[in-house]
Amino acid sequence: MIDWNKYQAEALTTAVYPLERELDYTILGLCSEVAEVAELAYQLDEDTSIPDWQASMKSELGDVAWYAAAVADALSVPLQQIADMRAATVEDTSALKALLALVAASGALAGLLKKSIRDEGGHLSATCEYRMKVEVERVLLLLAQLCRGHHLTLEGVTQANLNKLADRKQRDMLGGSGDRR
Protein backbone atom coordinates (compact mmCIF):
# COMPACT_ATOMS: atom_id res chain seq x y z
CA MET A 1 0.00 0.00 0.00
CA ILE A 2 1.33 3.39 -0.94
CA ASP A 3 1.85 6.05 1.69
CA TRP A 4 0.52 8.86 -0.50
CA ASN A 5 1.61 11.61 1.90
CA LYS A 6 5.19 10.34 1.83
CA TYR A 7 5.06 10.13 -1.96
CA GLN A 8 3.60 13.66 -2.17
CA ALA A 9 6.26 15.13 0.11
CA GLU A 10 9.12 13.48 -1.74
CA ALA A 11 7.72 14.21 -5.18
CA LEU A 12 7.20 17.89 -4.46
CA THR A 13 10.87 18.38 -3.58
CA THR A 14 11.31 18.41 -7.36
CA ALA A 15 8.60 21.02 -8.09
CA VAL A 16 9.76 23.86 -10.33
CA TYR A 17 6.99 26.36 -11.04
CA PRO A 18 5.79 29.72 -9.76
CA LEU A 19 3.74 29.17 -6.61
CA GLU A 20 1.38 32.03 -7.45
CA ARG A 21 0.22 29.95 -10.46
CA GLU A 22 0.43 26.57 -8.71
CA LEU A 23 -3.13 25.37 -9.29
CA ASP A 24 -3.23 26.51 -12.92
CA TYR A 25 0.18 25.00 -13.66
CA THR A 26 -0.47 21.67 -11.97
CA ILE A 27 -3.88 21.10 -13.56
CA LEU A 28 -2.50 21.96 -16.99
CA GLY A 29 0.44 19.66 -16.30
CA LEU A 30 -1.87 16.82 -15.30
CA CYS A 31 -3.90 17.25 -18.49
CA SER A 32 -0.70 17.27 -20.54
CA GLU A 33 0.60 14.07 -18.93
CA VAL A 34 -2.75 12.32 -19.37
CA ALA A 35 -2.53 13.27 -23.06
CA GLU A 36 0.92 11.67 -23.21
CA VAL A 37 -0.48 8.45 -21.72
CA ALA A 38 -3.26 8.52 -24.32
CA GLU A 39 -0.78 9.15 -27.12
CA LEU A 40 1.37 6.22 -26.02
CA ALA A 41 -1.69 3.97 -25.75
CA TYR A 42 -2.71 5.03 -29.27
CA GLN A 43 0.78 4.27 -30.59
CA LEU A 44 0.67 0.85 -28.93
CA ASP A 45 -2.66 0.13 -30.56
CA GLU A 46 -1.20 1.04 -33.95
CA ASP A 47 2.25 -0.58 -33.52
CA THR A 48 2.71 -3.29 -30.90
CA SER A 49 6.44 -3.52 -31.67
CA ILE A 50 7.39 -0.32 -29.79
CA PRO A 51 10.59 -1.14 -27.90
CA ASP A 52 10.25 -1.11 -24.13
CA TRP A 53 6.71 0.27 -24.23
CA GLN A 54 6.12 -0.90 -20.67
CA ALA A 55 8.94 1.32 -19.37
CA SER A 56 7.52 4.25 -21.34
CA MET A 57 4.05 3.64 -19.93
CA LYS A 58 5.47 3.31 -16.42
CA SER A 59 7.22 6.67 -16.82
CA GLU A 60 4.15 8.46 -18.18
CA LEU A 61 1.86 7.02 -15.49
CA GLY A 62 4.42 8.13 -12.90
CA ASP A 63 4.20 11.66 -14.26
CA VAL A 64 0.41 11.53 -13.85
CA ALA A 65 0.92 10.50 -10.21
CA TRP A 66 3.34 13.41 -9.71
CA TYR A 67 0.85 15.93 -11.03
CA ALA A 68 -1.97 14.43 -8.94
CA ALA A 69 0.24 15.01 -5.89
CA ALA A 70 0.96 18.56 -7.04
CA VAL A 71 -2.72 19.37 -7.64
CA ALA A 72 -3.56 18.07 -4.16
CA ASP A 73 -0.80 20.29 -2.75
CA ALA A 74 -2.20 23.27 -4.64
CA LEU A 75 -5.55 22.50 -3.00
CA SER A 76 -3.73 22.36 0.39
CA VAL A 77 -4.79 18.80 1.06
CA PRO A 78 -2.66 15.75 1.86
CA LEU A 79 -2.79 13.27 -1.03
CA GLN A 80 -3.61 10.44 1.39
CA GLN A 81 -6.74 12.31 2.48
CA ILE A 82 -7.87 12.42 -1.14
CA ALA A 83 -6.99 8.75 -1.67
CA ASP A 84 -9.08 7.87 1.40
CA MET A 85 -12.12 9.99 0.49
CA ARG A 86 -14.21 7.00 -0.43
CA ALA A 87 -11.72 4.20 0.15
CA ALA A 88 -12.86 2.84 -3.21
CA THR A 89 -11.40 -0.31 -4.63
CA VAL A 90 -9.88 -0.64 -8.04
CA GLU A 91 -12.47 -1.92 -10.46
CA ASP A 92 -11.69 -4.58 -13.00
CA THR A 93 -12.15 -2.64 -16.21
CA SER A 94 -10.35 -2.46 -19.50
CA ALA A 95 -7.31 -0.24 -19.88
CA LEU A 96 -9.15 1.65 -22.62
CA LYS A 97 -12.11 2.45 -20.36
CA ALA A 98 -9.75 3.51 -17.58
CA LEU A 99 -7.82 5.73 -20.00
CA LEU A 100 -10.98 7.39 -21.30
CA ALA A 101 -12.16 7.99 -17.74
CA LEU A 102 -8.73 9.44 -16.86
CA VAL A 103 -9.00 11.85 -19.78
CA ALA A 104 -12.48 12.80 -18.54
CA ALA A 105 -11.26 13.35 -14.96
CA SER A 106 -8.37 15.59 -16.03
CA GLY A 107 -10.68 17.47 -18.37
CA ALA A 108 -13.17 17.95 -15.54
CA LEU A 109 -10.39 19.46 -13.40
CA ALA A 110 -9.50 21.83 -16.23
CA GLY A 111 -13.16 22.77 -16.60
CA LEU A 112 -13.53 23.52 -12.91
CA LEU A 113 -10.43 25.70 -13.02
CA LYS A 114 -11.68 27.51 -16.14
CA LYS A 115 -15.04 28.24 -14.51
CA SER A 116 -13.41 29.48 -11.29
CA ILE A 117 -11.30 31.90 -13.35
CA ARG A 118 -14.28 33.04 -15.43
CA ASP A 119 -16.94 33.22 -12.71
CA GLU A 120 -15.02 33.80 -9.49
CA GLY A 121 -11.88 35.64 -10.58
CA GLY A 122 -9.82 32.55 -9.84
CA HIS A 123 -11.13 32.11 -6.31
CA LEU A 124 -12.18 28.56 -5.49
CA SER A 125 -15.52 28.18 -3.79
CA ALA A 126 -15.83 25.39 -1.25
CA THR A 127 -17.96 23.44 -3.74
CA CYS A 128 -15.43 23.84 -6.53
CA GLU A 129 -12.56 22.84 -4.26
CA TYR A 130 -14.45 19.73 -3.13
CA ARG A 131 -15.25 18.78 -6.73
CA MET A 132 -11.57 19.18 -7.64
CA LYS A 133 -10.61 16.83 -4.80
CA VAL A 134 -13.12 14.28 -6.08
CA GLU A 135 -11.57 14.47 -9.55
CA VAL A 136 -8.06 14.01 -8.12
CA GLU A 137 -9.39 10.97 -6.27
CA ARG A 138 -10.72 9.63 -9.59
CA VAL A 139 -7.29 10.22 -11.12
CA LEU A 140 -5.66 8.09 -8.41
CA LEU A 141 -8.18 5.27 -8.82
CA LEU A 142 -7.87 5.32 -12.60
CA LEU A 143 -4.10 5.43 -12.34
CA ALA A 144 -4.28 2.20 -10.33
CA GLN A 145 -6.56 0.66 -12.96
CA LEU A 146 -4.21 1.63 -15.77
CA CYS A 147 -1.24 0.21 -13.91
CA ARG A 148 -3.04 -3.06 -13.49
CA GLY A 149 -4.17 -3.07 -17.11
CA HIS A 150 -0.57 -2.68 -18.25
CA HIS A 151 0.80 -5.26 -15.80
CA LEU A 152 2.47 -2.62 -13.64
CA THR A 153 2.16 -1.94 -9.94
CA LEU A 154 1.23 1.45 -8.58
CA GLU A 155 4.08 1.13 -6.09
CA GLY A 156 6.55 0.42 -8.90
CA VAL A 157 5.27 3.33 -10.98
CA THR A 158 5.48 5.86 -8.15
CA GLN A 159 8.91 4.64 -7.01
CA ALA A 160 10.26 4.78 -10.56
CA ASN A 161 8.88 8.32 -10.83
CA LEU A 162 10.64 9.39 -7.63
CA ASN A 163 13.89 7.76 -8.82
CA LYS A 164 13.68 9.52 -12.21
CA LEU A 165 13.04 12.90 -10.61
CA ALA A 166 15.76 12.47 -7.97
CA ASP A 167 18.23 11.74 -10.77
CA ARG A 168 17.12 14.83 -12.71
CA LYS A 169 17.32 16.95 -9.57
CA GLN A 170 20.85 15.71 -8.86
CA ARG A 171 21.89 16.59 -12.42
CA ASP A 172 20.03 19.95 -12.27
CA MET A 173 17.77 18.89 -15.14
CA LEU A 174 14.28 19.40 -13.68
CA GLY A 175 13.46 22.21 -16.10
CA GLY A 176 13.05 21.80 -19.81
CA SER A 177 11.13 19.11 -21.60
CA GLY A 178 11.45 15.61 -22.86
CA ASP A 179 11.90 12.23 -21.27
CA ARG A 180 15.62 12.04 -22.03
CA ARG A 181 16.75 14.90 -19.77
PDB file of C-alpha atoms in Angstrom:
ATOM      1  CA  MET A   1       0.000   0.000   0.000  1.00  0.00           C
ATOM      2  CA  ILE A   2       1.328   3.393  -0.943  1.00  0.00           C
ATOM      3  CA  ASP A   3       1.849   6.053   1.688  1.00  0.00           C
ATOM      4  CA  TRP A   4       0.522   8.861  -0.501  1.00  0.00           C
ATOM      5  CA  ASN A   5       1.608  11.610   1.905  1.00  0.00           C
ATOM      6  CA  LYS A   6       5.187  10.336   1.827  1.00  0.00           C
ATOM      7  CA  TYR A   7       5.064  10.134  -1.962  1.00  0.00           C
ATOM      8  CA  GLN A   8       3.601  13.655  -2.172  1.00  0.00           C
ATOM      9  CA  ALA A   9       6.258  15.134   0.115  1.00  0.00           C
ATOM     10  CA  GLU A  10       9.124  13.479  -1.739  1.00  0.00           C
ATOM     11  CA  ALA A  11       7.717  14.210  -5.185  1.00  0.00           C
ATOM     12  CA  LEU A  12       7.202  17.894  -4.457  1.00  0.00           C
ATOM     13  CA  THR A  13      10.871  18.377  -3.581  1.00  0.00           C
ATOM     14  CA  THR A  14      11.308  18.412  -7.364  1.00  0.00           C
ATOM     15  CA  ALA A  15       8.605  21.022  -8.086  1.00  0.00           C
ATOM     16  CA  VAL A  16       9.763  23.862 -10.326  1.00  0.00           C
ATOM     17  CA  TYR A  17       6.985  26.358 -11.040  1.00  0.00           C
ATOM     18  CA  PRO A  18       5.786  29.724  -9.757  1.00  0.00           C
ATOM     19  CA  LEU A  19       3.736  29.165  -6.607  1.00  0.00           C
ATOM     20  CA  GLU A  20       1.381  32.030  -7.446  1.00  0.00           C
ATOM     21  CA  ARG A  21       0.220  29.949 -10.459  1.00  0.00           C
ATOM     22  CA  GLU A  22       0.427  26.573  -8.708  1.00  0.00           C
ATOM     23  CA  LEU A  23      -3.129  25.373  -9.288  1.00  0.00           C
ATOM     24  CA  ASP A  24      -3.226  26.510 -12.918  1.00  0.00           C
ATOM     25  CA  TYR A  25       0.183  25.002 -13.661  1.00  0.00           C
ATOM     26  CA  THR A  26      -0.466  21.667 -11.972  1.00  0.00           C
ATOM     27  CA  ILE A  27      -3.880  21.103 -13.555  1.00  0.00           C
ATOM     28  CA  LEU A  28      -2.500  21.965 -16.988  1.00  0.00           C
ATOM     29  CA  GLY A  29       0.445  19.661 -16.299  1.00  0.00           C
ATOM     30  CA  LEU A  30      -1.874  16.822 -15.305  1.00  0.00           C
ATOM     31  CA  CYS A  31      -3.904  17.253 -18.494  1.00  0.00           C
ATOM     32  CA  SER A  32      -0.699  17.265 -20.540  1.00  0.00           C
ATOM     33  CA  GLU A  33       0.601  14.070 -18.929  1.00  0.00           C
ATOM     34  CA  VAL A  34      -2.748  12.316 -19.373  1.00  0.00           C
ATOM     35  CA  ALA A  35      -2.532  13.266 -23.056  1.00  0.00           C
ATOM     36  CA  GLU A  36       0.922  11.665 -23.211  1.00  0.00           C
ATOM     37  CA  VAL A  37      -0.476   8.445 -21.719  1.00  0.00           C
ATOM     38  CA  ALA A  38      -3.262   8.517 -24.319  1.00  0.00           C
ATOM     39  CA  GLU A  39      -0.782   9.150 -27.122  1.00  0.00           C
ATOM     40  CA  LEU A  40       1.374   6.215 -26.020  1.00  0.00           C
ATOM     41  CA  ALA A  41      -1.688   3.969 -25.754  1.00  0.00           C
ATOM     42  CA  TYR A  42      -2.707   5.025 -29.266  1.00  0.00           C
ATOM     43  CA  GLN A  43       0.778   4.268 -30.589  1.00  0.00           C
ATOM     44  CA  LEU A  44       0.672   0.848 -28.927  1.00  0.00           C
ATOM     45  CA  ASP A  45      -2.658   0.130 -30.560  1.00  0.00           C
ATOM     46  CA  GLU A  46      -1.195   1.044 -33.946  1.00  0.00           C
ATOM     47  CA  ASP A  47       2.247  -0.583 -33.515  1.00  0.00           C
ATOM     48  CA  THR A  48       2.711  -3.286 -30.899  1.00  0.00           C
ATOM     49  CA  SER A  49       6.442  -3.519 -31.666  1.00  0.00           C
ATOM     50  CA  ILE A  50       7.389  -0.318 -29.788  1.00  0.00           C
ATOM     51  CA  PRO A  51      10.592  -1.144 -27.899  1.00  0.00           C
ATOM     52  CA  ASP A  52      10.253  -1.115 -24.126  1.00  0.00           C
ATOM     53  CA  TRP A  53       6.711   0.272 -24.228  1.00  0.00           C
ATOM     54  CA  GLN A  54       6.123  -0.901 -20.674  1.00  0.00           C
ATOM     55  CA  ALA A  55       8.942   1.325 -19.365  1.00  0.00           C
ATOM     56  CA  SER A  56       7.522   4.248 -21.342  1.00  0.00           C
ATOM     57  CA  MET A  57       4.046   3.638 -19.926  1.00  0.00           C
ATOM     58  CA  LYS A  58       5.475   3.314 -16.419  1.00  0.00           C
ATOM     59  CA  SER A  59       7.217   6.667 -16.823  1.00  0.00           C
ATOM     60  CA  GLU A  60       4.145   8.456 -18.180  1.00  0.00           C
ATOM     61  CA  LEU A  61       1.862   7.024 -15.487  1.00  0.00           C
ATOM     62  CA  GLY A  62       4.424   8.134 -12.899  1.00  0.00           C
ATOM     63  CA  ASP A  63       4.202  11.662 -14.261  1.00  0.00           C
ATOM     64  CA  VAL A  64       0.406  11.528 -13.849  1.00  0.00           C
ATOM     65  CA  ALA A  65       0.918  10.496 -10.205  1.00  0.00           C
ATOM     66  CA  TRP A  66       3.337  13.413  -9.708  1.00  0.00           C
ATOM     67  CA  TYR A  67       0.846  15.935 -11.032  1.00  0.00           C
ATOM     68  CA  ALA A  68      -1.968  14.430  -8.944  1.00  0.00           C
ATOM     69  CA  ALA A  69       0.243  15.011  -5.889  1.00  0.00           C
ATOM     70  CA  ALA A  70       0.961  18.560  -7.039  1.00  0.00           C
ATOM     71  CA  VAL A  71      -2.725  19.372  -7.644  1.00  0.00           C
ATOM     72  CA  ALA A  72      -3.559  18.068  -4.164  1.00  0.00           C
ATOM     73  CA  ASP A  73      -0.799  20.292  -2.752  1.00  0.00           C
ATOM     74  CA  ALA A  74      -2.199  23.271  -4.642  1.00  0.00           C
ATOM     75  CA  LEU A  75      -5.545  22.501  -2.996  1.00  0.00           C
ATOM     76  CA  SER A  76      -3.735  22.365   0.390  1.00  0.00           C
ATOM     77  CA  VAL A  77      -4.786  18.801   1.058  1.00  0.00           C
ATOM     78  CA  PRO A  78      -2.658  15.753   1.855  1.00  0.00           C
ATOM     79  CA  LEU A  79      -2.795  13.272  -1.025  1.00  0.00           C
ATOM     80  CA  GLN A  80      -3.609  10.441   1.386  1.00  0.00           C
ATOM     81  CA  GLN A  81      -6.741  12.313   2.477  1.00  0.00           C
ATOM     82  CA  ILE A  82      -7.868  12.421  -1.136  1.00  0.00           C
ATOM     83  CA  ALA A  83      -6.992   8.746  -1.668  1.00  0.00           C
ATOM     84  CA  ASP A  84      -9.077   7.870   1.405  1.00  0.00           C
ATOM     85  CA  MET A  85     -12.116   9.989   0.494  1.00  0.00           C
ATOM     86  CA  ARG A  86     -14.213   6.996  -0.429  1.00  0.00           C
ATOM     87  CA  ALA A  87     -11.722   4.203   0.148  1.00  0.00           C
ATOM     88  CA  ALA A  88     -12.859   2.843  -3.211  1.00  0.00           C
ATOM     89  CA  THR A  89     -11.398  -0.311  -4.634  1.00  0.00           C
ATOM     90  CA  VAL A  90      -9.876  -0.638  -8.045  1.00  0.00           C
ATOM     91  CA  GLU A  91     -12.473  -1.921 -10.458  1.00  0.00           C
ATOM     92  CA  ASP A  92     -11.691  -4.582 -12.996  1.00  0.00           C
ATOM     93  CA  THR A  93     -12.151  -2.645 -16.207  1.00  0.00           C
ATOM     94  CA  SER A  94     -10.351  -2.464 -19.501  1.00  0.00           C
ATOM     95  CA  ALA A  95      -7.308  -0.243 -19.881  1.00  0.00           C
ATOM     96  CA  LEU A  96      -9.146   1.650 -22.624  1.00  0.00           C
ATOM     97  CA  LYS A  97     -12.110   2.454 -20.362  1.00  0.00           C
ATOM     98  CA  ALA A  98      -9.751   3.515 -17.581  1.00  0.00           C
ATOM     99  CA  LEU A  99      -7.818   5.730 -19.997  1.00  0.00           C
ATOM    100  CA  LEU A 100     -10.980   7.387 -21.299  1.00  0.00           C
ATOM    101  CA  ALA A 101     -12.157   7.991 -17.741  1.00  0.00           C
ATOM    102  CA  LEU A 102      -8.728   9.441 -16.857  1.00  0.00           C
ATOM    103  CA  VAL A 103      -8.997  11.850 -19.779  1.00  0.00           C
ATOM    104  CA  ALA A 104     -12.475  12.800 -18.540  1.00  0.00           C
ATOM    105  CA  ALA A 105     -11.263  13.353 -14.960  1.00  0.00           C
ATOM    106  CA  SER A 106      -8.365  15.585 -16.030  1.00  0.00           C
ATOM    107  CA  GLY A 107     -10.684  17.473 -18.371  1.00  0.00           C
ATOM    108  CA  ALA A 108     -13.170  17.950 -15.542  1.00  0.00           C
ATOM    109  CA  LEU A 109     -10.393  19.457 -13.403  1.00  0.00           C
ATOM    110  CA  ALA A 110      -9.495  21.834 -16.226  1.00  0.00           C
ATOM    111  CA  GLY A 111     -13.162  22.768 -16.604  1.00  0.00           C
ATOM    112  CA  LEU A 112     -13.530  23.521 -12.911  1.00  0.00           C
ATOM    113  CA  LEU A 113     -10.426  25.700 -13.016  1.00  0.00           C
ATOM    114  CA  LYS A 114     -11.683  27.507 -16.137  1.00  0.00           C
ATOM    115  CA  LYS A 115     -15.036  28.243 -14.514  1.00  0.00           C
ATOM    116  CA  SER A 116     -13.410  29.484 -11.291  1.00  0.00           C
ATOM    117  CA  ILE A 117     -11.303  31.896 -13.354  1.00  0.00           C
ATOM    118  CA  ARG A 118     -14.276  33.038 -15.432  1.00  0.00           C
ATOM    119  CA  ASP A 119     -16.938  33.220 -12.712  1.00  0.00           C
ATOM    120  CA  GLU A 120     -15.023  33.804  -9.487  1.00  0.00           C
ATOM    121  CA  GLY A 121     -11.877  35.644 -10.577  1.00  0.00           C
ATOM    122  CA  GLY A 122      -9.820  32.546  -9.842  1.00  0.00           C
ATOM    123  CA  HIS A 123     -11.134  32.111  -6.311  1.00  0.00           C
ATOM    124  CA  LEU A 124     -12.182  28.563  -5.487  1.00  0.00           C
ATOM    125  CA  SER A 125     -15.521  28.185  -3.793  1.00  0.00           C
ATOM    126  CA  ALA A 126     -15.835  25.392  -1.252  1.00  0.00           C
ATOM    127  CA  THR A 127     -17.964  23.443  -3.735  1.00  0.00           C
ATOM    128  CA  CYS A 128     -15.427  23.842  -6.534  1.00  0.00           C
ATOM    129  CA  GLU A 129     -12.561  22.842  -4.257  1.00  0.00           C
ATOM    130  CA  TYR A 130     -14.451  19.730  -3.130  1.00  0.00           C
ATOM    131  CA  ARG A 131     -15.247  18.778  -6.733  1.00  0.00           C
ATOM    132  CA  MET A 132     -11.567  19.178  -7.636  1.00  0.00           C
ATOM    133  CA  LYS A 133     -10.611  16.835  -4.797  1.00  0.00           C
ATOM    134  CA  VAL A 134     -13.125  14.285  -6.079  1.00  0.00           C
ATOM    135  CA  GLU A 135     -11.573  14.474  -9.548  1.00  0.00           C
ATOM    136  CA  VAL A 136      -8.055  14.009  -8.121  1.00  0.00           C
ATOM    137  CA  GLU A 137      -9.395  10.966  -6.274  1.00  0.00           C
ATOM    138  CA  ARG A 138     -10.716   9.634  -9.590  1.00  0.00           C
ATOM    139  CA  VAL A 139      -7.293  10.220 -11.120  1.00  0.00           C
ATOM    140  CA  LEU A 140      -5.664   8.091  -8.406  1.00  0.00           C
ATOM    141  CA  LEU A 141      -8.184   5.273  -8.823  1.00  0.00           C
ATOM    142  CA  LEU A 142      -7.872   5.318 -12.598  1.00  0.00           C
ATOM    143  CA  LEU A 143      -4.100   5.426 -12.341  1.00  0.00           C
ATOM    144  CA  ALA A 144      -4.279   2.201 -10.331  1.00  0.00           C
ATOM    145  CA  GLN A 145      -6.560   0.656 -12.957  1.00  0.00           C
ATOM    146  CA  LEU A 146      -4.210   1.626 -15.766  1.00  0.00           C
ATOM    147  CA  CYS A 147      -1.236   0.207 -13.906  1.00  0.00           C
ATOM    148  CA  ARG A 148      -3.044  -3.064 -13.486  1.00  0.00           C
ATOM    149  CA  GLY A 149      -4.173  -3.068 -17.106  1.00  0.00           C
ATOM    150  CA  HIS A 150      -0.572  -2.680 -18.255  1.00  0.00           C
ATOM    151  CA  HIS A 151       0.802  -5.263 -15.798  1.00  0.00           C
ATOM    152  CA  LEU A 152       2.473  -2.623 -13.642  1.00  0.00           C
ATOM    153  CA  THR A 153       2.159  -1.939  -9.941  1.00  0.00           C
ATOM    154  CA  LEU A 154       1.226   1.450  -8.583  1.00  0.00           C
ATOM    155  CA  GLU A 155       4.084   1.126  -6.093  1.00  0.00           C
ATOM    156  CA  GLY A 156       6.546   0.416  -8.901  1.00  0.00           C
ATOM    157  CA  VAL A 157       5.270   3.329 -10.980  1.00  0.00           C
ATOM    158  CA  THR A 158       5.481   5.862  -8.148  1.00  0.00           C
ATOM    159  CA  GLN A 159       8.915   4.644  -7.010  1.00  0.00           C
ATOM    160  CA  ALA A 160      10.263   4.780 -10.563  1.00  0.00           C
ATOM    161  CA  ASN A 161       8.881   8.319 -10.826  1.00  0.00           C
ATOM    162  CA  LEU A 162      10.643   9.386  -7.630  1.00  0.00           C
ATOM    163  CA  ASN A 163      13.891   7.764  -8.816  1.00  0.00           C
ATOM    164  CA  LYS A 164      13.683   9.521 -12.211  1.00  0.00           C
ATOM    165  CA  LEU A 165      13.042  12.896 -10.610  1.00  0.00           C
ATOM    166  CA  ALA A 166      15.757  12.474  -7.974  1.00  0.00           C
ATOM    167  CA  ASP A 167      18.227  11.741 -10.775  1.00  0.00           C
ATOM    168  CA  ARG A 168      17.117  14.831 -12.710  1.00  0.00           C
ATOM    169  CA  LYS A 169      17.324  16.945  -9.572  1.00  0.00           C
ATOM    170  CA  GLN A 170      20.849  15.715  -8.864  1.00  0.00           C
ATOM    171  CA  ARG A 171      21.887  16.588 -12.423  1.00  0.00           C
ATOM    172  CA  ASP A 172      20.029  19.949 -12.272  1.00  0.00           C
ATOM    173  CA  MET A 173      17.771  18.886 -15.137  1.00  0.00           C
ATOM    174  CA  LEU A 174      14.277  19.396 -13.678  1.00  0.00           C
ATOM    175  CA  GLY A 175      13.464  22.207 -16.099  1.00  0.00           C
ATOM    176  CA  GLY A 176      13.054  21.802 -19.812  1.00  0.00           C
ATOM    177  CA  SER A 177      11.129  19.114 -21.595  1.00  0.00           C
ATOM    178  CA  GLY A 178      11.452  15.607 -22.864  1.00  0.00           C
ATOM    179  CA  ASP A 179      11.896  12.234 -21.272  1.00  0.00           C
ATOM    180  CA  ARG A 180      15.622  12.041 -22.033  1.00  0.00           C
ATOM    181  CA  ARG A 181      16.753  14.902 -19.768  1.00  0.00           C
TER     182      ARG A 181
END
